[in-house]
Coordinates of C-alpha atoms in Angstrom, one line a residue:
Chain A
X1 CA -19.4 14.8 0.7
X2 CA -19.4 17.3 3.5
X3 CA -16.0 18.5 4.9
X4 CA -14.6 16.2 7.8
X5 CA -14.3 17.9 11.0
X6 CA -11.3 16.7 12.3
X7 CA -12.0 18.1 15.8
X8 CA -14.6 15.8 16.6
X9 CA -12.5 12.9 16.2
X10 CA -9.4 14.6 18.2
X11 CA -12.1 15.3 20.7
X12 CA -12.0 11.5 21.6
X13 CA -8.4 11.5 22.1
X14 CA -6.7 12.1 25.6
X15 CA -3.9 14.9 25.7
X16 CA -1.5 16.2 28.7
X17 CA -0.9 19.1 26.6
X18 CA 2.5 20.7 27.3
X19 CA 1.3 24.5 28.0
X20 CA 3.1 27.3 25.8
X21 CA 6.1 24.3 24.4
X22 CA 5.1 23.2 21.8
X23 CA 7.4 20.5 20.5
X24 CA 6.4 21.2 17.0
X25 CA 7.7 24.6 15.6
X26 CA 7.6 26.4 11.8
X27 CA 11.4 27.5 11.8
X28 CA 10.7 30.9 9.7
X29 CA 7.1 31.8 9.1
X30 CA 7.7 33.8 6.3
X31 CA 9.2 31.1 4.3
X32 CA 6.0 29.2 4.0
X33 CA 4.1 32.9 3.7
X34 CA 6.2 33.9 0.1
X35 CA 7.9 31.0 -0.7
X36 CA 6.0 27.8 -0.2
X37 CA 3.9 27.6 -3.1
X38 CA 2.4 24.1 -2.4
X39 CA 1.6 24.2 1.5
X40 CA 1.3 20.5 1.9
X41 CA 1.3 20.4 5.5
X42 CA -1.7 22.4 5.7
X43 CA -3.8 18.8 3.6
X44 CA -1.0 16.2 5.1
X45 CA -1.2 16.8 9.0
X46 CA -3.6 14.0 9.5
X47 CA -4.6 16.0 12.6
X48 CA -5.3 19.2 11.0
X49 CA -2.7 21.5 13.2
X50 CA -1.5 23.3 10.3
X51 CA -3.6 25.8 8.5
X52 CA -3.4 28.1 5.5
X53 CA -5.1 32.0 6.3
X54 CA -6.1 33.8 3.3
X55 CA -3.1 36.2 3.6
X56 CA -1.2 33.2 2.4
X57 CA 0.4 32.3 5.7
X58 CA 0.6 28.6 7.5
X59 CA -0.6 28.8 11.3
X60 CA 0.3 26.1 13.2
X61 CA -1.5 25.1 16.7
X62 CA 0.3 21.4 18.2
X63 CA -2.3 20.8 20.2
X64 CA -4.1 17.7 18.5
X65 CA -0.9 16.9 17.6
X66 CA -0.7 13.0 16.9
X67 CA 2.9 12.9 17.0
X68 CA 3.5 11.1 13.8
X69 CA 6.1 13.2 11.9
X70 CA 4.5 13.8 8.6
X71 CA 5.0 17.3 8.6
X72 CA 8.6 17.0 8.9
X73 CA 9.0 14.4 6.2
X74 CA 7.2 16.3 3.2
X75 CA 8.8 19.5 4.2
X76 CA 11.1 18.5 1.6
X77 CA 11.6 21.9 -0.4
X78 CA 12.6 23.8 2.7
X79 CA 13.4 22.1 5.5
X80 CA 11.3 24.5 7.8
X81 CA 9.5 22.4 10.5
X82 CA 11.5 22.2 13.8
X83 CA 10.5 18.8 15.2
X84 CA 10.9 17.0 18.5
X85 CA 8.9 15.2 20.8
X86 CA 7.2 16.3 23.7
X87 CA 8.8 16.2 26.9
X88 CA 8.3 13.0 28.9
X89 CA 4.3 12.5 29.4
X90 CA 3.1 15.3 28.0
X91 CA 1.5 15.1 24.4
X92 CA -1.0 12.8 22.9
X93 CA -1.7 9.7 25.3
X94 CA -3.2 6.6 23.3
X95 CA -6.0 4.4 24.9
X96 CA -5.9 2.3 22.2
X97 CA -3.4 3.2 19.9
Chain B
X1 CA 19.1 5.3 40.6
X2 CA 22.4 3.7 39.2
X3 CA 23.7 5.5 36.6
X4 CA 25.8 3.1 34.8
X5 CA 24.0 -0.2 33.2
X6 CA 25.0 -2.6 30.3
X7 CA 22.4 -1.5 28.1
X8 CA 20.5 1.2 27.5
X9 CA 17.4 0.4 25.6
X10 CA 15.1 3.6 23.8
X11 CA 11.2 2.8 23.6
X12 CA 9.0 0.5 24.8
X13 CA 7.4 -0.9 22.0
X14 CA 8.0 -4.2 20.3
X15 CA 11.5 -3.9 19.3
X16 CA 12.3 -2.2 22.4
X17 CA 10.6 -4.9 24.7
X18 CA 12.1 -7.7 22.8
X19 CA 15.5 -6.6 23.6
X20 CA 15.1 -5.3 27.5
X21 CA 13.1 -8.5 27.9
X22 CA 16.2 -11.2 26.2
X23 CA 18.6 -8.8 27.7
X24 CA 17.5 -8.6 31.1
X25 CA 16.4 -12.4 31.2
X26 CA 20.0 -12.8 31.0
X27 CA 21.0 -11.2 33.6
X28 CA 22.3 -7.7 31.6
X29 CA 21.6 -4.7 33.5
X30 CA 19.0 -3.4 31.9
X31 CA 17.3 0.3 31.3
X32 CA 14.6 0.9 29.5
X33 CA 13.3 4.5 29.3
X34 CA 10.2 5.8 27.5
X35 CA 8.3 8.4 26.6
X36 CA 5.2 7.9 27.2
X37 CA 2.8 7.9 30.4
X38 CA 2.9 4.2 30.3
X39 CA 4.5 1.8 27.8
X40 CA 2.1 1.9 25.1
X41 CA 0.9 5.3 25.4
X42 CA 2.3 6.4 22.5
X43 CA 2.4 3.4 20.4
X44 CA -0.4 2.7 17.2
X45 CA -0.2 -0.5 15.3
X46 CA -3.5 -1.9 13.1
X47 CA -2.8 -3.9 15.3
X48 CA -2.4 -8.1 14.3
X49 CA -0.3 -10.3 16.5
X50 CA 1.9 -12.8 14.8
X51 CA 2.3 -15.8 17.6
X52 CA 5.3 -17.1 16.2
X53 CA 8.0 -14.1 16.3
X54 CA 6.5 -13.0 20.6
X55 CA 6.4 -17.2 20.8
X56 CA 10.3 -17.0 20.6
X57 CA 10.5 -15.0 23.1
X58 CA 8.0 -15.5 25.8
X59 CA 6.6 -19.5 25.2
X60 CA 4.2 -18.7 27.4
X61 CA 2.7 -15.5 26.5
X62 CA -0.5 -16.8 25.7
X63 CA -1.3 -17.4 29.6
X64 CA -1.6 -13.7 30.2
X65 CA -0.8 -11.5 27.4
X66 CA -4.1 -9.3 26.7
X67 CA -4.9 -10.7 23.4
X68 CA -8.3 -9.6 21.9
X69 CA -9.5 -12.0 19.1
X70 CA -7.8 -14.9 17.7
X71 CA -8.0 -15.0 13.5
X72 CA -9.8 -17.3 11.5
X73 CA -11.0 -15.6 8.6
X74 CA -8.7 -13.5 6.5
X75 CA -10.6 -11.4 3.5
X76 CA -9.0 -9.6 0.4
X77 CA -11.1 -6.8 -1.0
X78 CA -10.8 -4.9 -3.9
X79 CA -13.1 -2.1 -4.0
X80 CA -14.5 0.5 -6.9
X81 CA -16.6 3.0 -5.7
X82 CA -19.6 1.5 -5.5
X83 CA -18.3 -2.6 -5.6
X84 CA -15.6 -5.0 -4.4
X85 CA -14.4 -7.8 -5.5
X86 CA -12.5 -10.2 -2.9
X87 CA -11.4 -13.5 -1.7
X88 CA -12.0 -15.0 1.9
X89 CA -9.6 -17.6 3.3
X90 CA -11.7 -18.9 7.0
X91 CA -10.3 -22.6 8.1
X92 CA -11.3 -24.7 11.3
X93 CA -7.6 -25.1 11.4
X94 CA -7.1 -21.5 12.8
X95 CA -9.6 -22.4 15.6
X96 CA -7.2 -25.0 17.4
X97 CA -5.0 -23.8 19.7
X98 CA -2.3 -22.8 19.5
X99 CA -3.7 -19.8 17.4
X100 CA -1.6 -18.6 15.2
X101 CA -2.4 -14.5 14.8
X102 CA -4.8 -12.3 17.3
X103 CA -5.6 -8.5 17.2
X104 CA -4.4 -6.8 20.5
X105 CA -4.7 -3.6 21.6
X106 CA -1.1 -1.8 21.7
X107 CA -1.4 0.7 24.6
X108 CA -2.6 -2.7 26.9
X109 CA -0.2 -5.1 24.9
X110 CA 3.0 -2.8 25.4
X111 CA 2.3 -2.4 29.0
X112 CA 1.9 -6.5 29.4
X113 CA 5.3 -6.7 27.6
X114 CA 6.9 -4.1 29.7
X115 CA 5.7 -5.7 32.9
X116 CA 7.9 -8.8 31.6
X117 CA 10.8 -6.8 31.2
X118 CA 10.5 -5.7 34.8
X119 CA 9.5 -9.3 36.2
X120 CA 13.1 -10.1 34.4
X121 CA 15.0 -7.5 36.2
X122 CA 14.9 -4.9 34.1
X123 CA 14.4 -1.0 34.8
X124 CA 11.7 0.9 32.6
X125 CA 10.6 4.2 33.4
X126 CA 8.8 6.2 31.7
X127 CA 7.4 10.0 30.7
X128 CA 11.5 10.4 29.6
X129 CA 12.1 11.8 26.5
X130 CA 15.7 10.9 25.3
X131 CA 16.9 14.0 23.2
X132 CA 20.3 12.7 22.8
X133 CA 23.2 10.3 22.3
X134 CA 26.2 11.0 24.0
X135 CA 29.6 10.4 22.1
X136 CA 32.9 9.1 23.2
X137 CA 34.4 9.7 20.2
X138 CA 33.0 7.4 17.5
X139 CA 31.4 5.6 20.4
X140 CA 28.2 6.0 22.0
X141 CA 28.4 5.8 25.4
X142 CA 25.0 7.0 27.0
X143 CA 21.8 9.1 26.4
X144 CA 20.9 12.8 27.3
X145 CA 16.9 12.8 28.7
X146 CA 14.9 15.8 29.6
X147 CA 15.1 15.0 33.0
X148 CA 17.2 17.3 35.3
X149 CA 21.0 15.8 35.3
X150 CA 19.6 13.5 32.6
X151 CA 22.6 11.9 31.7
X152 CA 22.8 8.0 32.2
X153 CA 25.7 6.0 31.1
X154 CA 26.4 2.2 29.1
X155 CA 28.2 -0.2 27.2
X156 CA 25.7 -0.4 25.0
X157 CA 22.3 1.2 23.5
X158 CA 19.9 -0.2 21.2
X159 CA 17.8 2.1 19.4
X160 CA 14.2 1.2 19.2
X161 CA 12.8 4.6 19.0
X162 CA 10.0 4.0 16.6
X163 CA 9.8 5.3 12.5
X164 CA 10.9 8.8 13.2
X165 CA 13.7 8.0 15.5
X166 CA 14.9 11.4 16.0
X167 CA 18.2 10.1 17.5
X168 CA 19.6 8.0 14.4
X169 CA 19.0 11.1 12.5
X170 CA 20.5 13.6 14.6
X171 CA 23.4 11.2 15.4
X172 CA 23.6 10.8 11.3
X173 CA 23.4 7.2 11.7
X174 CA 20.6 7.5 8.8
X175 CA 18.9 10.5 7.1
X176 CA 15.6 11.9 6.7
X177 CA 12.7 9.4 5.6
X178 CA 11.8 10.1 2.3
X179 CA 8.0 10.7 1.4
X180 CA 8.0 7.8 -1.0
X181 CA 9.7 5.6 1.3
X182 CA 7.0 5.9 4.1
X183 CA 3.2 5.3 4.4
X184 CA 1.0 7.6 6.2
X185 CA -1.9 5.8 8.3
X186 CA -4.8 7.0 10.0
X187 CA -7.3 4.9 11.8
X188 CA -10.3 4.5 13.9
X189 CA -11.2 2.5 17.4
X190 CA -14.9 2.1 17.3
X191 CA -16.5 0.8 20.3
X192 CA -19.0 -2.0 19.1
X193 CA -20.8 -4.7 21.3
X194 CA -19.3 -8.5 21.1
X195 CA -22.4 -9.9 20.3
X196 CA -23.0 -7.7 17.6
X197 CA -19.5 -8.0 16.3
X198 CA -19.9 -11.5 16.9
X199 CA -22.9 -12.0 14.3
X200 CA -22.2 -9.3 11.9
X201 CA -18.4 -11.0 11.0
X202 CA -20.0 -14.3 11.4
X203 CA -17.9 -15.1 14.7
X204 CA -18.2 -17.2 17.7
X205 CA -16.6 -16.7 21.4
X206 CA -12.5 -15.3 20.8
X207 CA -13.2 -15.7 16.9
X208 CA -11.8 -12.5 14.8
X209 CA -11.4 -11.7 11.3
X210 CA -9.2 -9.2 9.3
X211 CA -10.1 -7.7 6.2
X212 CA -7.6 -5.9 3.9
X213 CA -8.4 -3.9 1.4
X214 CA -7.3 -2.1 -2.0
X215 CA -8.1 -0.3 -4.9
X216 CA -10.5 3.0 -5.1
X217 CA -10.4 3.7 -1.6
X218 CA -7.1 4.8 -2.2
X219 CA -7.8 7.3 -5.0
X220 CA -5.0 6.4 -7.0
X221 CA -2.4 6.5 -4.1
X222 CA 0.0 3.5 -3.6
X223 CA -2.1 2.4 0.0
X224 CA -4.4 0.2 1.3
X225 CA -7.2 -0.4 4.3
X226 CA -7.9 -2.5 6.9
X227 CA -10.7 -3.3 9.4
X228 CA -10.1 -5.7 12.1
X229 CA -12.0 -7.0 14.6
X230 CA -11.5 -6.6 18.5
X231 CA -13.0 -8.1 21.7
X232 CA -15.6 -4.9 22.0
X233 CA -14.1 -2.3 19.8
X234 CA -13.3 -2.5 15.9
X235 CA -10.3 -0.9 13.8
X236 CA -10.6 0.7 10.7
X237 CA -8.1 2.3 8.7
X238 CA -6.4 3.1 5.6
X239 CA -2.8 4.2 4.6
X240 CA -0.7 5.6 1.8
X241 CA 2.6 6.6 0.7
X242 CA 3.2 9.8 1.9
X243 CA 4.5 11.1 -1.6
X244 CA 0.8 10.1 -2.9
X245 CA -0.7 12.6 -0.4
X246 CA 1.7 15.1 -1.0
X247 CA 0.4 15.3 -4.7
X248 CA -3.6 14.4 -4.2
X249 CA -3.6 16.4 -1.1
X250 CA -6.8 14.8 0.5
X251 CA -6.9 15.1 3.9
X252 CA -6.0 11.7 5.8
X253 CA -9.3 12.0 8.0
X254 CA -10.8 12.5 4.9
X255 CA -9.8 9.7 2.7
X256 CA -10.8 7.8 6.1
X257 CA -14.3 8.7 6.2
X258 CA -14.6 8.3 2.7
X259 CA -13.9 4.5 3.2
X260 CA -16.0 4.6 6.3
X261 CA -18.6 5.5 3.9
X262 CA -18.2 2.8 1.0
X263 CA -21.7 0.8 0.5
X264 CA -19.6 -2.3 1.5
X265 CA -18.2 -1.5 4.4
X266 CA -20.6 1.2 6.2
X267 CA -23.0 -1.2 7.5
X268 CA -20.5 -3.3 8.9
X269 CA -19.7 0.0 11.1
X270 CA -23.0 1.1 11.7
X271 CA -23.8 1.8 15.6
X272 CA -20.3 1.8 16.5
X273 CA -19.0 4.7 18.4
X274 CA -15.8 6.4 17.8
X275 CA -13.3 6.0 21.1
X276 CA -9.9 7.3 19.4
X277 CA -8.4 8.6 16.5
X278 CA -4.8 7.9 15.5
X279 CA -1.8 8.1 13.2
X280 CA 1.2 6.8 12.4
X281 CA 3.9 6.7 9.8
X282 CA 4.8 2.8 8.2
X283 CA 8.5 2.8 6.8
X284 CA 7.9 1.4 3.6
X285 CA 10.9 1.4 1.6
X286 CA 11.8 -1.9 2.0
X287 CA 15.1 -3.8 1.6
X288 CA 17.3 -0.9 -0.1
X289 CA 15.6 2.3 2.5
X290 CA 17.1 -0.4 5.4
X291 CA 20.0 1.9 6.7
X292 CA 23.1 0.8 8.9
X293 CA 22.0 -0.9 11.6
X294 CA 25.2 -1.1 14.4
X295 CA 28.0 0.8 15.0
X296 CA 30.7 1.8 17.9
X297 CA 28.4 0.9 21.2
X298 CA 25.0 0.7 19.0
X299 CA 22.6 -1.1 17.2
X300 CA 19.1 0.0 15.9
X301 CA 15.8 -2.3 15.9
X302 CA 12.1 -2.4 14.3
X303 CA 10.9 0.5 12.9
X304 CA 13.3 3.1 13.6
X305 CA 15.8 0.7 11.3
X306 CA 12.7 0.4 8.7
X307 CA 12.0 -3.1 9.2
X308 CA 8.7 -3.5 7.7
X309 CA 7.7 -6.0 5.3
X310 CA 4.9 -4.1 3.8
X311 CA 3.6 -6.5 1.0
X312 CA 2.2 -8.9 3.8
X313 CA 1.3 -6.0 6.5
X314 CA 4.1 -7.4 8.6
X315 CA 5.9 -4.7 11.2
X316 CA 5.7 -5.7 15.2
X317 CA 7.1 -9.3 14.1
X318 CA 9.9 -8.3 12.4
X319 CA 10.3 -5.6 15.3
X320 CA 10.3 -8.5 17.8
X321 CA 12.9 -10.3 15.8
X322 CA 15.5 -7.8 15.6
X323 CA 15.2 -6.9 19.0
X324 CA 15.9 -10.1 20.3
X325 CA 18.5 -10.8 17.4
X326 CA 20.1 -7.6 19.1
X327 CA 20.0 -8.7 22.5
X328 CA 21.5 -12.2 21.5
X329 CA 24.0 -10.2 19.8
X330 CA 25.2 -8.5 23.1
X331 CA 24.3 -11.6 25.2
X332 CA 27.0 -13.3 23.1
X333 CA 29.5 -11.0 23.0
X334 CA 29.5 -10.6 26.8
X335 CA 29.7 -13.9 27.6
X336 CA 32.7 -14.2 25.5
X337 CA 34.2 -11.1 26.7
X338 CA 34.3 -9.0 23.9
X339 CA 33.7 -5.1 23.5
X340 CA 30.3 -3.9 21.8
X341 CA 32.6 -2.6 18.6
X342 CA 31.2 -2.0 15.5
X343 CA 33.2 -5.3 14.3
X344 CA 31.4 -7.3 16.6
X345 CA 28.1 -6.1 16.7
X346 CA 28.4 -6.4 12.7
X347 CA 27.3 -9.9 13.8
X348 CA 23.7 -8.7 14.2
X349 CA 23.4 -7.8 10.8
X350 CA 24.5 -11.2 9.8
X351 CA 21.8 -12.6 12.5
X352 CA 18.9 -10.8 10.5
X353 CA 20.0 -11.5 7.4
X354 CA 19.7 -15.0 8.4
X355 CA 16.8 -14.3 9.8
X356 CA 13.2 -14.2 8.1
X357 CA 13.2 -10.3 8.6
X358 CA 15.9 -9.6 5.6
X359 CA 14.9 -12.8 3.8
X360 CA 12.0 -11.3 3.0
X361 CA 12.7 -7.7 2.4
X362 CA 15.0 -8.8 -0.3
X363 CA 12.7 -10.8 -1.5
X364 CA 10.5 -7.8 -2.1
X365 CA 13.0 -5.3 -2.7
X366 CA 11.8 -4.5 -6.1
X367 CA 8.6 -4.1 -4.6
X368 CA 8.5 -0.4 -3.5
X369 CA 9.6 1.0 -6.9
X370 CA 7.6 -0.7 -9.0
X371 CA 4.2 -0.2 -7.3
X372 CA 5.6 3.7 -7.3
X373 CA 5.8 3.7 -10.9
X374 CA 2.7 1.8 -12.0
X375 CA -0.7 3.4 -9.9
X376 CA -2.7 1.1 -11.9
X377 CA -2.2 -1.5 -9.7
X378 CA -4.2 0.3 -7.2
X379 CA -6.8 1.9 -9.7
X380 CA -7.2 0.0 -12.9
X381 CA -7.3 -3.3 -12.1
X382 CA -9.7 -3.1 -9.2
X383 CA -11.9 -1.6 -11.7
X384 CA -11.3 -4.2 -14.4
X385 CA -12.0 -7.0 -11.5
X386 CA -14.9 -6.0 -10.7
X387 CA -16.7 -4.6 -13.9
X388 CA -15.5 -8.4 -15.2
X389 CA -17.5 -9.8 -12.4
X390 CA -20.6 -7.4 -12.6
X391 CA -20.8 -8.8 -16.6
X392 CA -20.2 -12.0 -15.7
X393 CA -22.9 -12.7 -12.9
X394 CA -25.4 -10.3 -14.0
X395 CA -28.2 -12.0 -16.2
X396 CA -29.2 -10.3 -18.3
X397 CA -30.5 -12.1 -21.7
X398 CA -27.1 -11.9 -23.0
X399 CA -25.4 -15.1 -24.3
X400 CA -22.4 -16.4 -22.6
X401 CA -20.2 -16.0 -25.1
X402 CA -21.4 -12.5 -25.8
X403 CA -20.6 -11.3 -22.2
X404 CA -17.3 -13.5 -22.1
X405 CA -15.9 -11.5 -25.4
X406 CA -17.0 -7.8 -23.8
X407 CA -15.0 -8.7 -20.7
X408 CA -12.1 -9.8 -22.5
X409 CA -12.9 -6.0 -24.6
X410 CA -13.2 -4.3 -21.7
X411 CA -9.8 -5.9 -20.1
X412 CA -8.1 -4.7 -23.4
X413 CA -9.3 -1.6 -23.9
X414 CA -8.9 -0.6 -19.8
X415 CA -5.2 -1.4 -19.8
X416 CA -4.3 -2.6 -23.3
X417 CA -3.1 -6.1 -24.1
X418 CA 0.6 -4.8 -24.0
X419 CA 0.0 -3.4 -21.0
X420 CA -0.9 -6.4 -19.4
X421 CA 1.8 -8.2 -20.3
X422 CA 3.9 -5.8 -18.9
X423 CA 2.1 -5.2 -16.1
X424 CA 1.9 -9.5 -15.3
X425 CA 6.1 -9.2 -15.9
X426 CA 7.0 -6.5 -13.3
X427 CA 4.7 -8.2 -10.8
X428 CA 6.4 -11.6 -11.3
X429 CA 9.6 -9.7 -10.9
X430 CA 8.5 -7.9 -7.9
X431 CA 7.2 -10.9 -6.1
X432 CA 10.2 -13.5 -7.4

């Protein structure tokens, strides 16, 4: 099976993205660089905002954010997900939901 | 804007409606702030409407609530890769009114319900994030917001902030979900024409169907799927326990369009277009994950107190329930004059566990564990079903009693015959 491309389906999704805060921040980046062996958040995030670089670091862009909290809750080891919600409005807006 | 009210009610969604609705229809002051653009904006359900628990609340709901379909078929499916193996319950029963479940669409359902709340007197407004409880003491006596001067005072707030409800957990009034205790779900809104929905689910005018489904979709993780049928648009999804994911890390849009892809259920989707893509966590850790649920000037509601009855895909009902439970609990106490202490509110506990919402979790509360520990549920015994069925049905010169002993092989050798036994036991004592 080819690889999912997670865009295209955000791409359907409305957003009143909250320029430069995000309400999703990694607390200390080098945590997840040399001591985060299992990375989960980069296969978890059903939205795909966290990724793993080949220098063994986590990126993390909130912008197809889906605001479910799954990143928080399996960052069981170390804690290292700072995470609110967006400010009133901004963020993912469902049609559907 | 008055900055003083009786209550103070977080979210907008089911829980939260339910209360600012009883409340307000009372004659409480009543505010109701949410986070979203419009009630509903940031709310995902499957989404099935149970009549009975809204019923209760508004009688006449059905006159204008935006319902989509009403349900007459339910189907079971378990599925192997290639197979499934199911049951289908349809009745001409469920087609006299007064229906008994619909689908809905959430962002328009919330935004009916909060209309309601305002009709009764209550104040909503929305794009308000509250960050914050504000403490007297022991006693919460108002909410911080992110607007400017966002301080608003009460006697009395009800948390129905939704599963992650940042403000128990920051006020300490539960901790962190754990990964087992919560399902992560993804799902789909796929525009499809009503005609064509109409004759591919075998339906006629507001007729819908639900299908739920288990086994290899799942690989291995404690989940299941769904697809449900809408006015113009279906919903298909699939969850798991987040603990499962954790450890088979397959991406949630993946496992999705894996399903999406299964010879039984891809040309039921075919031709329909993709309109949104969502997810949500489900707190699934039952009776013993239900944490405290009132305290000094407080009580907490739906999913942000974990009120999901997960073996029967129950959620917005028992969400409705508590929220009105809640509001009847302060409705009382006011009218008799006495002060929203944690001894008093203590009487909304005993209101739910009266209720059918802890009734059942406790009747599952073994639940949880034991599907944790034993994956075959969700991987052997789909496969044993159906490979059972394929023998049985396929002709194929073999005598009867032939294919009857290699399915009764096959049962044994998939699972063993101790393991079945076992297996039979801690069902029975899950579902007791």
């Amino acid at each position: 099976m080819t690889q999912v491309n997670v865009e295209e389906k955000l791409f359907q999704n409305r957003y009143r993205v909250d320029a430069g805060r995000p309400h999703i921040s990694i607390r200390d980046l080098d945590v997840c660089r040399s001591q985060c062996t299992t990375q989960q958040c980069t296969s978890c995030c059903p939205a795909g905002c966290y990724t793993a670089e080949g220098n063994g670091a986590v990126t993390l862009i909130t912008d197809g954010c889906l605001e479910c909290g799954t990143c928080r809750v399996i960052c069981t080891e170390f804690h290292n997900v700072d995470w609110e919600y967006p400010r009133g409005g901004f963020g993912v807006l469902f049609k559907f939901g | 804007m008055q900055e003083r009210f009786d209550v103070i009610v977080v979210g907008a969604g089911p829980a939260g409606n339910a209360a600012a609705y009883t409340l307000a229809s009372a004659g409480m002051s009543v505010l109701q702030i949410e986070r979203g653009e419009t009630p509903g904006s940031k709310n995902v359900q499957g989404a099935i409407l149970y009549a009975d628990a809204l019923e209760r609340i508004i009688p006449t709901f059905r006159d204008d609530a935006p319902l989509e379909r009403y349900l007459i078929e339910q189907r079971f499916w378990m599925l192997t890769d290639d197979a499934y193996i199911g049951s289908n319950y349809r009745s001409a029963a469920f087609n006299r009114p007064p229906y008994n479940r619909y689908t809905i669409v959430r962002a328009q359902f919330d935004r009916w319900f909060s209309g309601k709340v305002q009709q009764a007197g209550g104040l909503v407004i929305c794009e308000t994030t509250v960050r914050e409880l504000i403490f007297d003491g022991e006693r919460v006596v108002g909410v911080h917001t992110d607007r400017e001067g966002g301080a608003i005072y009460a006697d009395l707030v009800i948390l129905a902030d939704g599963v992650n409800s940042t403000l128990a957990r920051k006020a300490g009034f539960h901790a962190e979900l754990q990964p087992k205790d919560v399902a992560l779900a993804v799902k789909e809104t796929l525009f499809l024409a009503p005609e064509v929905i109409e004759q591919r689910f075998g339906l006629q005018g507001e007729e819908g169907v639900a299908i739920e489904m288990t086994g290899a979709i799942t690989h291995g993780m404690v989940g299941t799927g769904f697809l449900y049928t809408n006015r113009d648009t279906l919903t298909i999804g699939i969850g798991c326990l987040l603990s499962n994911f954790v450890q088979q890390k397959i991406p949630p849009y993946e496992l999705l369009e894996r399903m999406k892809a299964h010879p039984a259920i891809q040309p039921l989707l075919a031709g329909a277009e993709l309109k949104e893509y969502v997810a949500h966590l489900i707190p699934e850790g039952g009776y013993n994950a239900v944490p405290r649920l009132y305290g000094h000037g407080w009580m907490i509601a739906g999913d942000s107190a974990g009120l999901v009855n997960s073996v029967h895909r129950e959620g917005s009902n028992l969400a409705m329930t508590s929220g009105r439970l809640a509001a009847e609990t302060a409705i009382a106490l006011r009218e008799a004059d006495r002060p929203f202490t944690a001894e008093n509110l203590s009487r909304y506990r005993r209101r739910l566990d009266d209720s059918f919402v802890m009734k059942d979790l406790k009747k599952y509360r073994r639940l949880p564990a034991t599907l944790h520990e034993n994956p075959q549920f969700f991987t052997t015994y789909p496969g044993m079903m159906n490979a059972a069925m394929h023998e049985f049905i396929t002709v194929d010169g073999t005598d009867k009693k032939s294919k009857e002993k290699a399915i009764r092989r096959s049962l044994g050798e998939r699972r063993g015959w101790f393991g079945l036994v076992g297996d039979a036991f801690k069902l029975w004592r899950a579902f007791e």
